[in-house]
mmCIF file with all atom_site columns, C-alpha atoms in Angstrom:
data_model
loop_
_atom_site.group_PDB
_atom_site.id
_atom_site.type_symbol
_atom_site.label_atom_id
_atom_site.label_alt_id
_atom_site.label_comp_id
_atom_site.label_asym_id
_atom_site.label_entity_id
_atom_site.label_seq_id
_atom_site.pdbx_PDB_ins_code
_atom_site.Cartn_x
_atom_site.Cartn_y
_atom_site.Cartn_z
_atom_site.occupancy
_atom_site.B_iso_or_equiv
_atom_site.pdbx_formal_charge
_atom_site.auth_seq_id
_atom_site.auth_comp_id
_atom_site.auth_asym_id
_atom_site.auth_atom_id
_atom_site.pdbx_PDB_model_num
ATOM 1   C CA . GLY A 1 1   ? -9.742  28.051 18.506  1.00 79.00 ? 1   GLY A CA 1
ATOM 2   C CA . ASN A 1 2   ? -8.113  24.646 18.554  1.00 87.00 ? 2   ASN A CA 1
ATOM 3   C CA . SER A 1 3   ? -5.297  23.748 16.208  1.00 92.00 ? 3   SER A CA 1
ATOM 4   C CA . VAL A 1 4   ? -2.598  21.135 15.645  1.00 94.00 ? 4   VAL A CA 1
ATOM 5   C CA . THR A 1 5   ? 0.721   21.748 13.935  1.00 95.00 ? 5   THR A CA 1
ATOM 6   C CA . GLN A 1 6   ? 2.928   18.907 12.693  1.00 94.00 ? 6   GLN A CA 1
ATOM 7   C CA . MET A 1 7   ? 6.438   19.023 11.360  1.00 83.00 ? 7   MET A CA 1
ATOM 8   C CA . GLU A 1 8   ? 6.475   19.289 7.618   1.00 80.00 ? 8   GLU A CA 1
ATOM 9   C CA . GLY A 1 9   ? 7.345   16.256 5.590   1.00 83.00 ? 9   GLY A CA 1
ATOM 10  C CA . PRO A 1 10  ? 8.027   14.221 3.809   1.00 93.00 ? 10  PRO A CA 1
ATOM 11  C CA . VAL A 1 11  ? 10.379  12.365 6.115   1.00 96.00 ? 11  VAL A CA 1
ATOM 12  C CA . THR A 1 12  ? 12.678  9.777  4.545   1.00 97.00 ? 12  THR A CA 1
ATOM 13  C CA . LEU A 1 13  ? 14.660  7.368  6.729   1.00 97.00 ? 13  LEU A CA 1
ATOM 14  C CA . SER A 1 14  ? 16.669  4.211  6.403   1.00 97.00 ? 14  SER A CA 1
ATOM 15  C CA . GLU A 1 15  ? 15.469  1.064  8.131   1.00 97.00 ? 15  GLU A CA 1
ATOM 16  C CA . GLU A 1 16  ? 16.391  0.924  11.832  1.00 96.00 ? 16  GLU A CA 1
ATOM 17  C CA . ALA A 1 17  ? 16.800  4.700  12.084  1.00 97.00 ? 17  ALA A CA 1
ATOM 18  C CA . PHE A 1 18  ? 15.285  6.719  14.939  1.00 97.00 ? 18  PHE A CA 1
ATOM 19  C CA . LEU A 1 19  ? 12.066  8.558  14.164  1.00 97.00 ? 19  LEU A CA 1
ATOM 20  C CA . THR A 1 20  ? 10.669  11.760 15.612  1.00 97.00 ? 20  THR A CA 1
ATOM 21  C CA . ILE A 1 21  ? 7.637   13.556 14.225  1.00 97.00 ? 21  ILE A CA 1
ATOM 22  C CA . ASN A 1 22  ? 6.916   16.774 16.075  1.00 97.00 ? 22  ASN A CA 1
ATOM 23  C CA . CYS A 1 23  ? 3.396   17.812 17.028  1.00 97.00 ? 23  CYS A CA 1
ATOM 24  C CA . THR A 1 24  ? 2.304   20.891 18.945  1.00 97.00 ? 24  THR A CA 1
ATOM 25  C CA . TYR A 1 25  ? -1.204  22.039 19.724  1.00 96.00 ? 25  TYR A CA 1
ATOM 26  C CA . THR A 1 26  ? -3.314  24.919 20.949  1.00 94.00 ? 26  THR A CA 1
ATOM 27  C CA . ALA A 1 27  ? -6.574  24.220 22.728  1.00 90.00 ? 27  ALA A CA 1
ATOM 28  C CA . THR A 1 28  ? -9.101  26.169 24.743  1.00 82.00 ? 28  THR A CA 1
ATOM 29  C CA . GLY A 1 29  ? -9.727  23.345 27.198  1.00 79.00 ? 29  GLY A CA 1
ATOM 30  C CA . TYR A 1 30  ? -8.093  20.101 28.298  1.00 81.00 ? 30  TYR A CA 1
ATOM 31  C CA . PRO A 1 31  ? -7.637  17.975 25.213  1.00 90.00 ? 31  PRO A CA 1
ATOM 32  C CA . SER A 1 32  ? -7.038  14.320 24.612  1.00 90.00 ? 32  SER A CA 1
ATOM 33  C CA . LEU A 1 33  ? -4.286  13.768 22.071  1.00 94.00 ? 33  LEU A CA 1
ATOM 34  C CA . PHE A 1 34  ? -4.018  11.139 19.366  1.00 94.00 ? 34  PHE A CA 1
ATOM 35  C CA . TRP A 1 35  ? -1.734  9.824  16.670  1.00 97.00 ? 35  TRP A CA 1
ATOM 36  C CA . TYR A 1 36  ? -3.450  8.209  13.713  1.00 96.00 ? 36  TYR A CA 1
ATOM 37  C CA . VAL A 1 37  ? -1.689  6.357  10.884  1.00 97.00 ? 37  VAL A CA 1
ATOM 38  C CA . GLN A 1 38  ? -2.861  5.925  7.305   1.00 95.00 ? 38  GLN A CA 1
ATOM 39  C CA . TYR A 1 39  ? -1.259  3.163  5.270   1.00 94.00 ? 39  TYR A CA 1
ATOM 40  C CA . PRO A 1 40  ? -1.396  3.423  1.473   1.00 88.00 ? 40  PRO A CA 1
ATOM 41  C CA . GLY A 1 41  ? -4.915  2.947  0.144   1.00 83.00 ? 41  GLY A CA 1
ATOM 42  C CA . GLU A 1 42  ? -6.496  2.660  3.582   1.00 86.00 ? 42  GLU A CA 1
ATOM 43  C CA . GLY A 1 43  ? -8.404  4.767  6.062   1.00 88.00 ? 43  GLY A CA 1
ATOM 44  C CA . LEU A 1 44  ? -6.993  6.108  9.308   1.00 92.00 ? 44  LEU A CA 1
ATOM 45  C CA . GLN A 1 45  ? -6.183  3.816  12.211  1.00 92.00 ? 45  GLN A CA 1
ATOM 46  C CA . LEU A 1 46  ? -5.611  4.889  15.785  1.00 93.00 ? 46  LEU A CA 1
ATOM 47  C CA . LEU A 1 47  ? -1.942  4.383  16.634  1.00 96.00 ? 47  LEU A CA 1
ATOM 48  C CA . LEU A 1 48  ? -1.878  5.684  20.204  1.00 96.00 ? 48  LEU A CA 1
ATOM 49  C CA . LYS A 1 49  ? -3.485  8.221  22.502  1.00 93.00 ? 49  LYS A CA 1
ATOM 50  C CA . ALA A 1 50  ? -3.057  10.096 25.785  1.00 94.00 ? 50  ALA A CA 1
ATOM 51  C CA . THR A 1 51  ? -5.872  11.677 27.736  1.00 89.00 ? 51  THR A CA 1
ATOM 52  C CA . LYS A 1 52  ? -4.088  13.821 30.331  1.00 90.00 ? 52  LYS A CA 1
ATOM 53  C CA . ALA A 1 53  ? -0.830  15.590 30.991  1.00 92.00 ? 53  ALA A CA 1
ATOM 54  C CA . ASP A 1 54  ? 2.261   13.378 31.420  1.00 94.00 ? 54  ASP A CA 1
ATOM 55  C CA . ASP A 1 55  ? 0.463   10.308 30.046  1.00 95.00 ? 55  ASP A CA 1
ATOM 56  C CA . LYS A 1 56  ? 2.499   8.258  27.609  1.00 97.00 ? 56  LYS A CA 1
ATOM 57  C CA . GLY A 1 57  ? 0.744   6.486  24.775  1.00 96.00 ? 57  GLY A CA 1
ATOM 58  C CA . SER A 1 58  ? 2.491   3.547  23.142  1.00 97.00 ? 58  SER A CA 1
ATOM 59  C CA . ASN A 1 59  ? 1.782   0.956  20.462  1.00 97.00 ? 59  ASN A CA 1
ATOM 60  C CA . LYS A 1 60  ? 3.806   -1.093 17.945  1.00 95.00 ? 60  LYS A CA 1
ATOM 61  C CA . GLY A 1 61  ? 7.063   0.437  19.222  1.00 97.00 ? 61  GLY A CA 1
ATOM 62  C CA . PHE A 1 62  ? 5.791   4.003  18.820  1.00 98.00 ? 62  PHE A CA 1
ATOM 63  C CA . GLU A 1 63  ? 5.563   6.326  21.816  1.00 98.00 ? 63  GLU A CA 1
ATOM 64  C CA . ALA A 1 64  ? 4.328   9.839  22.521  1.00 98.00 ? 64  ALA A CA 1
ATOM 65  C CA . THR A 1 65  ? 4.161   11.765 25.801  1.00 97.00 ? 65  THR A CA 1
ATOM 66  C CA . TYR A 1 66  ? 1.558   14.418 26.535  1.00 96.00 ? 66  TYR A CA 1
ATOM 67  C CA . ARG A 1 67  ? 3.549   17.507 27.555  1.00 96.00 ? 67  ARG A CA 1
ATOM 68  C CA . LYS A 1 68  ? 1.263   20.214 28.845  1.00 93.00 ? 68  LYS A CA 1
ATOM 69  C CA . GLU A 1 69  ? 4.084   22.660 29.594  1.00 94.00 ? 69  GLU A CA 1
ATOM 70  C CA . THR A 1 70  ? 5.259   22.644 25.984  1.00 95.00 ? 70  THR A CA 1
ATOM 71  C CA . THR A 1 71  ? 1.832   21.794 24.469  1.00 95.00 ? 71  THR A CA 1
ATOM 72  C CA . SER A 1 72  ? 3.443   18.976 22.546  1.00 97.00 ? 72  SER A CA 1
ATOM 73  C CA . PHE A 1 73  ? 2.829   15.328 21.691  1.00 98.00 ? 73  PHE A CA 1
ATOM 74  C CA . HIS A 1 74  ? 5.834   14.233 19.632  1.00 98.00 ? 74  HIS A CA 1
ATOM 75  C CA . LEU A 1 75  ? 5.800   10.768 18.063  1.00 98.00 ? 75  LEU A CA 1
ATOM 76  C CA . GLU A 1 76  ? 8.950   8.629  18.427  1.00 98.00 ? 76  GLU A CA 1
ATOM 77  C CA . LYS A 1 77  ? 10.147  5.191  17.434  1.00 98.00 ? 77  LYS A CA 1
ATOM 78  C CA . GLY A 1 78  ? 13.566  3.809  18.164  1.00 97.00 ? 78  GLY A CA 1
ATOM 79  C CA . SER A 1 79  ? 13.976  1.678  15.048  1.00 96.00 ? 79  SER A CA 1
ATOM 80  C CA . VAL A 1 80  ? 11.694  2.116  12.054  1.00 97.00 ? 80  VAL A CA 1
ATOM 81  C CA . GLN A 1 81  ? 10.831  -0.588 9.536   1.00 97.00 ? 81  GLN A CA 1
ATOM 82  C CA . VAL A 1 82  ? 9.870   -0.406 5.889   1.00 97.00 ? 82  VAL A CA 1
ATOM 83  C CA . SER A 1 83  ? 6.338   -1.382 6.933   1.00 96.00 ? 83  SER A CA 1
ATOM 84  C CA . ASP A 1 84  ? 6.076   1.862  8.942   1.00 97.00 ? 84  ASP A CA 1
ATOM 85  C CA . SER A 1 85  ? 5.915   3.851  5.703   1.00 97.00 ? 85  SER A CA 1
ATOM 86  C CA . ALA A 1 86  ? 2.622   5.726  5.940   1.00 96.00 ? 86  ALA A CA 1
ATOM 87  C CA . VAL A 1 87  ? 1.070   9.111  6.648   1.00 95.00 ? 87  VAL A CA 1
ATOM 88  C CA . TYR A 1 88  ? 0.931   10.076 10.319  1.00 97.00 ? 88  TYR A CA 1
ATOM 89  C CA . PHE A 1 89  ? -1.631  12.492 11.735  1.00 95.00 ? 89  PHE A CA 1
ATOM 90  C CA . CYS A 1 90  ? -1.599  14.174 15.109  1.00 96.00 ? 90  CYS A CA 1
ATOM 91  C CA . ALA A 1 91  ? -5.043  15.134 16.423  1.00 94.00 ? 91  ALA A CA 1
ATOM 92  C CA . LEU A 1 92  ? -6.837  16.448 19.472  1.00 92.00 ? 92  LEU A CA 1
ATOM 93  C CA . THR A 1 93  ? -10.314 16.408 20.919  1.00 88.00 ? 93  THR A CA 1
ATOM 94  C CA . LEU A 1 94  ? -11.610 18.334 23.873  1.00 81.00 ? 94  LEU A CA 1
ATOM 95  C CA . ASN A 1 95  ? -12.582 16.287 26.875  1.00 64.00 ? 95  ASN A CA 1
ATOM 96  C CA . ALA A 1 96  ? -15.348 18.656 27.936  1.00 54.00 ? 96  ALA A CA 1
ATOM 97  C CA . GLY A 1 97  ? -18.884 17.538 27.279  1.00 52.00 ? 97  GLY A CA 1
ATOM 98  C CA . GLY A 1 98  ? -21.565 19.752 25.875  1.00 50.00 ? 98  GLY A CA 1
ATOM 99  C CA . THR A 1 99  ? -21.643 19.996 22.124  1.00 51.00 ? 99  THR A CA 1
ATOM 100 C CA . SER A 1 100 ? -18.079 18.916 21.343  1.00 55.00 ? 100 SER A CA 1
ATOM 101 C CA . TYR A 1 101 ? -19.229 15.326 20.603  1.00 64.00 ? 101 TYR A CA 1
ATOM 102 C CA . GLY A 1 102 ? -15.619 14.297 20.344  1.00 74.00 ? 102 GLY A CA 1
ATOM 103 C CA . LYS A 1 103 ? -14.807 16.296 17.230  1.00 82.00 ? 103 LYS A CA 1
ATOM 104 C CA . LEU A 1 104 ? -11.217 15.778 16.169  1.00 88.00 ? 104 LEU A CA 1
ATOM 105 C CA . THR A 1 105 ? -8.928  18.563 15.029  1.00 90.00 ? 105 THR A CA 1
ATOM 106 C CA . PHE A 1 106 ? -6.117  17.198 12.834  1.00 92.00 ? 106 PHE A CA 1
ATOM 107 C CA . GLY A 1 107 ? -2.671  18.325 11.880  1.00 93.00 ? 107 GLY A CA 1
ATOM 108 C CA . GLN A 1 108 ? -1.771  18.385 8.204   1.00 92.00 ? 108 GLN A CA 1
ATOM 109 C CA . GLY A 1 109 ? -0.152  14.944 8.232   1.00 93.00 ? 109 GLY A CA 1
ATOM 110 C CA . THR A 1 110 ? 3.450   13.843 7.789   1.00 95.00 ? 110 THR A CA 1
ATOM 111 C CA . ILE A 1 111 ? 4.464   11.394 5.083   1.00 95.00 ? 111 ILE A CA 1
ATOM 112 C CA . LEU A 1 112 ? 7.060   8.882  6.271   1.00 96.00 ? 112 LEU A CA 1
ATOM 113 C CA . THR A 1 113 ? 9.027   6.751  3.829   1.00 97.00 ? 113 THR A CA 1
ATOM 114 C CA . VAL A 1 114 ? 11.405  4.111  5.149   1.00 97.00 ? 114 VAL A CA 1
ATOM 115 C CA . HIS A 1 115 ? 13.971  2.589  2.768   1.00 96.00 ? 115 HIS A CA 1
ATOM 116 C CA . PRO A 1 116 ? 15.580  -0.831 3.229   1.00 94.00 ? 116 PRO A CA 1
ATOM 117 C CA . ASP B 2 1   ? -13.654 -5.129 15.884  1.00 69.00 ? 1   ASP B CA 1
ATOM 118 C CA . VAL B 2 2   ? -15.385 -1.956 14.865  1.00 68.00 ? 2   VAL B CA 1
ATOM 119 C CA . LYS B 2 3   ? -16.155 -1.857 11.193  1.00 87.00 ? 3   LYS B CA 1
ATOM 120 C CA . VAL B 2 4   ? -16.908 1.299  9.241   1.00 94.00 ? 4   VAL B CA 1
ATOM 121 C CA . THR B 2 5   ? -17.802 0.617  5.642   1.00 95.00 ? 5   THR B CA 1
ATOM 122 C CA . GLN B 2 6   ? -17.651 2.942  2.669   1.00 95.00 ? 6   GLN B CA 1
ATOM 123 C CA . SER B 2 7   ? -18.657 0.764  -0.237  1.00 88.00 ? 7   SER B CA 1
ATOM 124 C CA . LEU B 2 8   ? -17.444 3.126  -2.964  1.00 92.00 ? 8   LEU B CA 1
ATOM 125 C CA . ARG B 2 9   ? -13.663 3.421  -3.101  1.00 93.00 ? 9   ARG B CA 1
ATOM 126 C CA . TYR B 2 10  ? -13.453 5.515  -6.282  1.00 95.00 ? 10  TYR B CA 1
ATOM 127 C CA . LEU B 2 11  ? -16.038 7.699  -7.964  1.00 96.00 ? 11  LEU B CA 1
ATOM 128 C CA . VAL B 2 12  ? -15.937 9.970  -11.012 1.00 97.00 ? 12  VAL B CA 1
ATOM 129 C CA . LYS B 2 13  ? -18.656 12.572 -11.537 1.00 97.00 ? 13  LYS B CA 1
ATOM 130 C CA . ARG B 2 14  ? -19.222 15.574 -13.759 1.00 97.00 ? 14  ARG B CA 1
ATOM 131 C CA . THR B 2 15  ? -19.711 19.137 -12.595 1.00 97.00 ? 15  THR B CA 1
ATOM 132 C CA . GLY B 2 16  ? -23.305 19.733 -11.545 1.00 97.00 ? 16  GLY B CA 1
ATOM 133 C CA . GLU B 2 17  ? -24.133 16.102 -10.883 1.00 97.00 ? 17  GLU B CA 1
ATOM 134 C CA . LYS B 2 18  ? -25.544 14.925 -7.559  1.00 97.00 ? 18  LYS B CA 1
ATOM 135 C CA . VAL B 2 19  ? -23.227 12.774 -5.485  1.00 97.00 ? 19  VAL B CA 1
ATOM 136 C CA . PHE B 2 20  ? -24.317 10.454 -2.727  1.00 96.00 ? 20  PHE B CA 1
ATOM 137 C CA . LEU B 2 21  ? -21.721 8.868  -0.444  1.00 97.00 ? 21  LEU B CA 1
ATOM 138 C CA . GLU B 2 22  ? -22.798 6.336  2.120   1.00 96.00 ? 22  GLU B CA 1
ATOM 139 C CA . CYS B 2 23  ? -21.179 5.182  5.344   1.00 97.00 ? 23  CYS B CA 1
ATOM 140 C CA . VAL B 2 24  ? -22.277 2.277  7.525   1.00 97.00 ? 24  VAL B CA 1
ATOM 141 C CA . GLN B 2 25  ? -20.983 1.298  10.958  1.00 96.00 ? 25  GLN B CA 1
ATOM 142 C CA . ASP B 2 26  ? -21.741 -1.893 12.827  1.00 93.00 ? 26  ASP B CA 1
ATOM 143 C CA . MET B 2 27  ? -21.021 -0.916 16.451  1.00 89.00 ? 27  MET B CA 1
ATOM 144 C CA . ASP B 2 28  ? -24.178 0.999  17.394  1.00 90.00 ? 28  ASP B CA 1
ATOM 145 C CA . HIS B 2 29  ? -22.174 4.219  17.771  1.00 90.00 ? 29  HIS B CA 1
ATOM 146 C CA . GLU B 2 30  ? -24.115 7.410  18.411  1.00 89.00 ? 30  GLU B CA 1
ATOM 147 C CA . ASN B 2 31  ? -21.657 9.795  16.766  1.00 91.00 ? 31  ASN B CA 1
ATOM 148 C CA . MET B 2 32  ? -20.693 9.775  13.106  1.00 94.00 ? 32  MET B CA 1
ATOM 149 C CA . PHE B 2 33  ? -18.507 12.159 11.119  1.00 95.00 ? 33  PHE B CA 1
ATOM 150 C CA . TRP B 2 34  ? -17.662 13.106 7.556   1.00 97.00 ? 34  TRP B CA 1
ATOM 151 C CA . TYR B 2 35  ? -14.218 14.519 6.733   1.00 96.00 ? 35  TYR B CA 1
ATOM 152 C CA . ARG B 2 36  ? -12.431 15.448 3.567   1.00 96.00 ? 36  ARG B CA 1
ATOM 153 C CA . GLN B 2 37  ? -8.708  14.859 3.219   1.00 94.00 ? 37  GLN B CA 1
ATOM 154 C CA . ASP B 2 38  ? -6.541  17.043 1.017   1.00 92.00 ? 38  ASP B CA 1
ATOM 155 C CA . PRO B 2 39  ? -2.730  17.073 0.730   1.00 87.00 ? 39  PRO B CA 1
ATOM 156 C CA . GLY B 2 40  ? -1.134  19.558 3.092   1.00 85.00 ? 40  GLY B CA 1
ATOM 157 C CA . LEU B 2 41  ? -4.438  20.291 4.830   1.00 87.00 ? 41  LEU B CA 1
ATOM 158 C CA . GLY B 2 42  ? -4.958  17.126 6.832   1.00 88.00 ? 42  GLY B CA 1
ATOM 159 C CA . LEU B 2 43  ? -8.546  16.152 7.553   1.00 92.00 ? 43  LEU B CA 1
ATOM 160 C CA . ARG B 2 44  ? -11.257 18.765 7.812   1.00 93.00 ? 44  ARG B CA 1
ATOM 161 C CA . LEU B 2 45  ? -14.653 18.119 9.344   1.00 93.00 ? 45  LEU B CA 1
ATOM 162 C CA . ILE B 2 46  ? -17.619 18.638 7.024   1.00 96.00 ? 46  ILE B CA 1
ATOM 163 C CA . TYR B 2 47  ? -20.566 17.505 9.148   1.00 96.00 ? 47  TYR B CA 1
ATOM 164 C CA . PHE B 2 48  ? -21.232 15.282 12.099  1.00 93.00 ? 48  PHE B CA 1
ATOM 165 C CA . SER B 2 49  ? -24.234 13.611 13.664  1.00 93.00 ? 49  SER B CA 1
ATOM 166 C CA . TYR B 2 50  ? -24.779 12.764 17.322  1.00 89.00 ? 50  TYR B CA 1
ATOM 167 C CA . ASP B 2 51  ? -28.029 10.875 16.920  1.00 89.00 ? 51  ASP B CA 1
ATOM 168 C CA . VAL B 2 52  ? -30.562 9.752  14.347  1.00 92.00 ? 52  VAL B CA 1
ATOM 169 C CA . LYS B 2 53  ? -31.895 12.735 12.396  1.00 89.00 ? 53  LYS B CA 1
ATOM 170 C CA . MET B 2 54  ? -29.541 15.058 14.301  1.00 91.00 ? 54  MET B CA 1
ATOM 171 C CA . LYS B 2 55  ? -26.706 16.854 12.545  1.00 93.00 ? 55  LYS B CA 1
ATOM 172 C CA . GLU B 2 56  ? -24.262 19.663 13.125  1.00 92.00 ? 56  GLU B CA 1
ATOM 173 C CA . LYS B 2 57  ? -22.089 21.634 10.729  1.00 94.00 ? 57  LYS B CA 1
ATOM 174 C CA . GLY B 2 58  ? -18.389 21.100 10.929  1.00 92.00 ? 58  GLY B CA 1
ATOM 175 C CA . ASP B 2 59  ? -15.674 23.432 9.742   1.00 91.00 ? 59  ASP B CA 1
ATOM 176 C CA . ILE B 2 60  ? -16.380 23.307 6.007   1.00 95.00 ? 60  ILE B CA 1
ATOM 177 C CA . PRO B 2 61  ? -20.086 22.478 5.424   1.00 97.00 ? 61  PRO B CA 1
ATOM 178 C CA . GLU B 2 62  ? -20.620 24.684 2.368   1.00 96.00 ? 62  GLU B CA 1
ATOM 179 C CA . GLY B 2 63  ? -21.722 22.714 -0.672  1.00 96.00 ? 63  GLY B CA 1
ATOM 180 C CA . TYR B 2 64  ? -22.574 19.604 1.360   1.00 98.00 ? 64  TYR B CA 1
ATOM 181 C CA . SER B 2 65  ? -25.538 18.162 3.204   1.00 97.00 ? 65  SER B CA 1
ATOM 182 C CA . VAL B 2 66  ? -26.007 14.993 5.229   1.00 97.00 ? 66  VAL B CA 1
ATOM 183 C CA . SER B 2 67  ? -28.686 12.516 6.160   1.00 97.00 ? 67  SER B CA 1
ATOM 184 C CA . ARG B 2 68  ? -28.981 10.160 9.103   1.00 96.00 ? 68  ARG B CA 1
ATOM 185 C CA . GLU B 2 69  ? -32.244 8.234  8.976   1.00 95.00 ? 69  GLU B CA 1
ATOM 186 C CA . LYS B 2 70  ? -30.894 5.168  10.770  1.00 95.00 ? 70  LYS B CA 1
ATOM 187 C CA . LYS B 2 71  ? -28.311 4.945  13.522  1.00 94.00 ? 71  LYS B CA 1
ATOM 188 C CA . GLU B 2 72  ? -25.878 2.834  11.545  1.00 96.00 ? 72  GLU B CA 1
ATOM 189 C CA . ARG B 2 73  ? -25.954 4.877  8.339   1.00 97.00 ? 73  ARG B CA 1
ATOM 190 C CA . PHE B 2 74  ? -24.676 8.405  7.657   1.00 97.00 ? 74  PHE B CA 1
ATOM 191 C CA . SER B 2 75  ? -24.790 9.802  4.141   1.00 97.00 ? 75  SER B CA 1
ATOM 192 C CA . LEU B 2 76  ? -22.962 12.739 2.602   1.00 98.00 ? 76  LEU B CA 1
ATOM 193 C CA . ILE B 2 77  ? -24.660 14.527 -0.282  1.00 98.00 ? 77  ILE B CA 1
ATOM 194 C CA . LEU B 2 78  ? -23.213 16.889 -2.834  1.00 97.00 ? 78  LEU B CA 1
ATOM 195 C CA . GLU B 2 79  ? -26.278 18.420 -4.472  1.00 94.00 ? 79  GLU B CA 1
ATOM 196 C CA . SER B 2 80  ? -24.312 19.877 -7.389  1.00 96.00 ? 80  SER B CA 1
ATOM 197 C CA . ALA B 2 81  ? -20.729 18.702 -7.537  1.00 97.00 ? 81  ALA B CA 1
ATOM 198 C CA . SER B 2 82  ? -17.963 21.153 -8.360  1.00 97.00 ? 82  SER B CA 1
ATOM 199 C CA . THR B 2 83  ? -14.342 20.578 -9.284  1.00 97.00 ? 83  THR B CA 1
ATOM 200 C CA . ASN B 2 84  ? -13.132 21.963 -5.941  1.00 96.00 ? 84  ASN B CA 1
ATOM 201 C CA . GLN B 2 85  ? -14.908 19.070 -4.250  1.00 98.00 ? 85  GLN B CA 1
ATOM 202 C CA . THR B 2 86  ? -12.466 16.606 -5.777  1.00 98.00 ? 86  THR B CA 1
ATOM 203 C CA . SER B 2 87  ? -11.010 14.989 -2.686  1.00 97.00 ? 87  SER B CA 1
ATOM 204 C CA . MET B 2 88  ? -10.773 11.933 -0.470  1.00 96.00 ? 88  MET B CA 1
ATOM 205 C CA . TYR B 2 89  ? -13.844 11.605 1.768   1.00 97.00 ? 89  TYR B CA 1
ATOM 206 C CA . LEU B 2 90  ? -13.528 9.750  5.054   1.00 96.00 ? 90  LEU B CA 1
ATOM 207 C CA . CYS B 2 91  ? -16.306 8.666  7.368   1.00 96.00 ? 91  CYS B CA 1
ATOM 208 C CA . ALA B 2 92  ? -15.801 7.914  11.070  1.00 94.00 ? 92  ALA B CA 1
ATOM 209 C CA . SER B 2 93  ? -17.890 6.750  14.001  1.00 93.00 ? 93  SER B CA 1
ATOM 210 C CA . LYS B 2 94  ? -17.468 6.983  17.742  1.00 89.00 ? 94  LYS B CA 1
ATOM 211 C CA . ASP B 2 95  ? -19.110 5.795  20.888  1.00 79.00 ? 95  ASP B CA 1
ATOM 212 C CA . SER B 2 96  ? -20.549 8.723  22.854  1.00 71.00 ? 96  SER B CA 1
ATOM 213 C CA . ARG B 2 97  ? -18.370 7.901  25.861  1.00 72.00 ? 97  ARG B CA 1
ATOM 214 C CA . ALA B 2 98  ? -15.037 6.828  24.361  1.00 67.00 ? 98  ALA B CA 1
ATOM 215 C CA . GLY B 2 99  ? -12.628 9.221  22.667  1.00 67.00 ? 99  GLY B CA 1
ATOM 216 C CA . THR B 2 100 ? -11.554 7.035  19.765  1.00 80.00 ? 100 THR B CA 1
ATOM 217 C CA . GLN B 2 101 ? -12.959 7.566  16.299  1.00 87.00 ? 101 GLN B CA 1
ATOM 218 C CA . TYR B 2 102 ? -12.948 4.637  13.889  1.00 90.00 ? 102 TYR B CA 1
ATOM 219 C CA . PHE B 2 103 ? -12.497 5.399  10.217  1.00 93.00 ? 103 PHE B CA 1
ATOM 220 C CA . GLY B 2 104 ? -13.705 3.837  7.005   1.00 94.00 ? 104 GLY B CA 1
ATOM 221 C CA . PRO B 2 105 ? -11.340 3.257  4.049   1.00 93.00 ? 105 PRO B CA 1
ATOM 222 C CA . GLY B 2 106 ? -12.413 6.430  2.270   1.00 94.00 ? 106 GLY B CA 1
ATOM 223 C CA . THR B 2 107 ? -13.938 7.317  -1.099  1.00 96.00 ? 107 THR B CA 1
ATOM 224 C CA . ARG B 2 108 ? -11.765 9.125  -3.618  1.00 95.00 ? 108 ARG B CA 1
ATOM 225 C CA . LEU B 2 109 ? -14.025 11.458 -5.612  1.00 97.00 ? 109 LEU B CA 1
ATOM 226 C CA . LEU B 2 110 ? -12.974 13.076 -8.867  1.00 97.00 ? 110 LEU B CA 1
ATOM 227 C CA . VAL B 2 111 ? -15.234 15.807 -10.246 1.00 97.00 ? 111 VAL B CA 1
ATOM 228 C CA . LEU B 2 112 ? -14.568 16.618 -13.883 1.00 97.00 ? 112 LEU B CA 1
#
């Protein structure tokens, strides 16, 4: 089956530090990969995505590269801010049609706290 | 902007009571989803719907049912709530072609 594994949190950083949150996946087909972010008290928002191998998704200073050879999609940011404190979820969906209907498989989430 | 609305943010129910959670989206999306979110487990898919009156079980459908009478509205029903259904419930919708799911703010349910 399909699965997503994220590095365990919580992650605590000082402002302007470098961030990496690891994500690896297993999939039976050719997945699209996503990072979603959940700010306190809110639902999930799409942060970035990549639909094929070697694609790089980027948004708000965050980046992640789809690495098929290592089945990974690690999230990085060069300089985090206090406002980046949130829960981050890695997820995949299979691109094949049929009955998948774009179902997402999520990792367990990583809590990030950034201190001033 | 896509808007997915879950009007109830917090709900407290007693064991055995019926619970009805509603989700409304305003983008004419074909696909809608219900997830529950629990610490350390991420989001798990309960049910999804790919068209009006059409539904499919997700990964954890036991104890839940759904209803989709209109395209914009997808309801999650707990016929007899139990304490292990205390959780955050998130609804999402998606266009049938695009890969991005759009989420509502969630309903935090406490079953006593």
